[in-house]
Amino acid sequence: MDDLLADIRACHICADLPLGPRPIIRAQTSAKILIIGQAPGTKVHETGVPWNDPSGDRLRDWMGLAPDQFYDDSTIAIMPMGLCYPGKVEKGGDKPPRPECAPAWHQKVLDELVNIKLTLLVGSYAQAYYLGKRRHKTMTDTIRHWQDYRRDNLFVLPHPSWRVTNLIQKNPWLSTEVFPQLKQDVRALI
């Protein structure tokens, strides 16, 4: 795993990125939980620490974890769909993860993560890539059917950005069913 991580961190597939390549990934073969999110934001790019922003605070809250538990890569692996910050779109917000990243690295990492018992697919990009035709028409519908994916040890979640506030308010089952079950599943593995 160390050699693979070194190869990933030296990757320059996306040398044309606005802030340059800086692949962000954390993993050890002993990890039991894998978080597959979208792509690092600017703060994560600057610090090199995944989910080191308000979205990460929200995700840790959903999982019921303190930062030291969340960042214990012997237990939790973190691999975004795009390992580098993709840049901003003109109207604000980040660009989608670069499409060449996941095909280049994900399967190699997954082959090393032999102890994963639970994979969190955070946001629509991870769900589209890993669920394919099994996902529903919208991300909300996919998450509404979250139990359909549990037999494959997958847990589907919205991206925990500030934009999710309305989604949570309009869908109280997230707070009464999904997040409590996520905490329970995580607690059982930590």
XYZ file of C-alpha atoms in Angstrom:
190
model
C 0.000 0.000 0.000
C 2.825 2.436 0.772
C 4.246 2.107 -2.751
C 0.805 2.614 -4.295
C 0.148 5.703 -2.179
C 3.535 7.101 -3.193
C 2.661 6.522 -6.865
C -0.706 8.227 -6.398
C 0.814 11.219 -4.613
C 3.292 11.609 -7.474
C 0.519 11.497 -10.099
C 0.460 14.251 -12.705
C -2.337 12.961 -14.967
C -4.063 16.286 -14.398
C -1.030 18.567 -14.608
C -3.234 21.314 -16.064
C -5.303 21.823 -12.902
C -5.562 25.479 -11.807
C -3.707 24.881 -8.513
C -1.662 21.990 -9.883
C -1.964 18.359 -8.874
C -1.974 17.439 -5.185
C -3.639 14.032 -4.797
C -5.375 13.661 -1.441
C -5.893 10.122 -0.172
C -5.585 8.290 3.143
C -5.539 4.523 3.425
C -4.022 1.543 5.152
C -4.788 -2.077 4.360
C -6.268 -2.504 7.851
C -9.053 0.050 7.197
C -12.598 -1.205 7.723
C -14.485 1.849 6.445
C -13.941 3.541 3.092
C -15.257 7.017 2.348
C -15.552 7.848 -1.346
C -16.458 11.487 -1.799
C -16.298 14.034 -4.578
C -12.972 15.893 -4.792
C -10.932 18.082 -2.460
C -11.854 21.734 -2.113
C -9.376 24.596 -1.878
C -8.892 24.300 1.900
C -8.208 20.579 1.603
C -5.833 21.242 -1.298
C -3.937 23.771 0.822
C -3.683 21.604 3.948
C -3.488 18.138 2.402
C -6.032 16.945 4.977
C -9.253 15.448 3.515
C -12.599 16.719 4.741
C -10.792 19.511 6.621
C -13.645 21.969 6.166
C -17.258 22.519 7.268
C -18.391 19.627 5.032
C -16.025 17.375 6.953
C -17.438 18.617 10.254
C -20.916 17.675 9.056
C -19.794 14.259 7.766
C -18.055 13.473 11.066
C -21.240 14.453 12.882
C -23.320 12.147 10.673
C -20.862 9.331 11.404
C -20.705 10.115 15.134
C -16.913 10.446 15.094
C -14.421 12.771 16.697
C -11.668 14.066 14.391
C -9.029 11.714 15.855
C -11.266 8.705 15.091
C -12.130 9.982 11.624
C -8.485 10.556 10.694
C -7.254 7.189 11.959
C -6.366 5.738 8.564
C -5.778 2.324 10.100
C -9.578 2.219 10.454
C -10.944 4.724 7.907
C -9.702 5.108 4.332
C -10.587 8.241 2.367
C -10.488 8.245 -1.429
C -12.317 10.914 -3.415
C -13.553 10.394 -6.973
C -11.094 13.062 -8.065
C -7.977 13.026 -5.924
C -7.037 16.633 -6.731
C -8.847 19.939 -6.489
C -10.572 20.351 -9.891
C -10.985 24.142 -9.923
C -13.999 26.426 -9.847
C -16.822 26.868 -12.330
C -17.524 30.412 -13.541
C -20.791 30.757 -11.609
C -19.237 29.540 -8.341
C -18.792 26.148 -6.792
C -16.226 23.522 -7.667
C -15.912 21.725 -10.963
C -16.753 18.021 -11.004
C -14.005 15.501 -10.286
C -11.751 14.907 -13.261
C -12.989 11.821 -15.161
C -9.563 10.241 -15.656
C -8.746 10.002 -11.946
C -11.020 7.234 -10.634
C -10.322 4.818 -13.536
C -6.592 5.358 -13.078
C -6.414 4.702 -9.340
C -9.565 3.438 -7.629
C -9.383 -0.248 -8.491
C -5.708 -0.385 -7.506
C -6.574 1.062 -4.106
C -9.623 -1.182 -3.690
C -7.464 -4.236 -4.430
C -5.300 -3.292 -1.429
C -8.191 -2.486 0.916
C -9.049 -6.102 1.680
C -10.602 -5.417 5.105
C -13.296 -2.911 4.104
C -16.651 -3.750 5.689
C -18.502 -0.515 4.857
C -18.139 1.929 1.953
C -19.743 5.361 2.135
C -20.678 6.755 -1.274
C -20.879 10.460 -0.499
C -22.600 12.539 -3.159
C -23.832 11.991 -6.676
C -20.439 11.501 -8.366
C -19.484 8.549 -6.173
C -22.976 7.103 -6.469
C -23.007 7.422 -10.249
C -19.617 5.741 -10.602
C -20.161 2.897 -8.157
C -23.883 2.241 -8.512
C -24.263 2.848 -12.251
C -27.719 1.710 -13.363
C -28.570 0.650 -9.810
C -28.960 4.246 -8.689
C -32.288 6.023 -8.895
C -33.265 9.008 -11.026
C -32.132 11.571 -8.448
C -29.634 11.514 -5.622
C -32.475 12.053 -3.154
C -34.295 8.983 -4.506
C -31.087 6.969 -4.370
C -30.606 7.935 -0.740
C -34.305 7.325 -0.014
C -33.605 3.695 -1.041
C -30.411 3.504 1.024
C -31.332 0.123 2.468
C -31.200 -1.454 -1.016
C -27.423 -1.008 -1.059
C -26.633 -2.232 2.451
C -26.410 -5.892 1.375
C -23.352 -4.798 -0.638
C -21.944 -2.978 2.416
C -22.598 0.382 0.750
C -24.054 3.413 2.477
C -25.272 6.246 0.216
C -25.204 9.796 1.546
C -25.671 13.309 0.214
C -22.587 15.484 -0.026
C -22.401 17.241 3.360
C -21.905 20.764 2.017
C -23.996 23.681 3.273
C -26.280 23.108 0.272
C -27.623 19.930 1.913
C -29.469 21.921 4.606
C -32.639 22.208 2.484
C -32.470 18.523 1.523
C -32.356 17.523 5.190
C -35.214 19.872 6.107
C -37.405 18.567 3.273
C -36.578 14.929 4.037
C -36.711 14.391 7.812
C -36.163 10.635 7.325
C -32.486 11.469 6.795
C -32.185 12.590 10.414
C -34.497 9.949 11.865
C -33.422 6.891 9.832
C -30.308 7.340 7.708
C -27.888 9.207 9.978
C -28.741 7.177 13.113
C -28.181 3.933 11.181
C -24.912 5.267 9.804
C -23.709 6.071 13.333
C -24.692 2.595 14.474
C -22.892 0.914 11.563
C -19.768 3.012 12.083
C -19.792 2.406 15.838
C -19.941 -1.355 15.233
C -16.759 -1.189 13.120
C -14.676 1.290 15.168
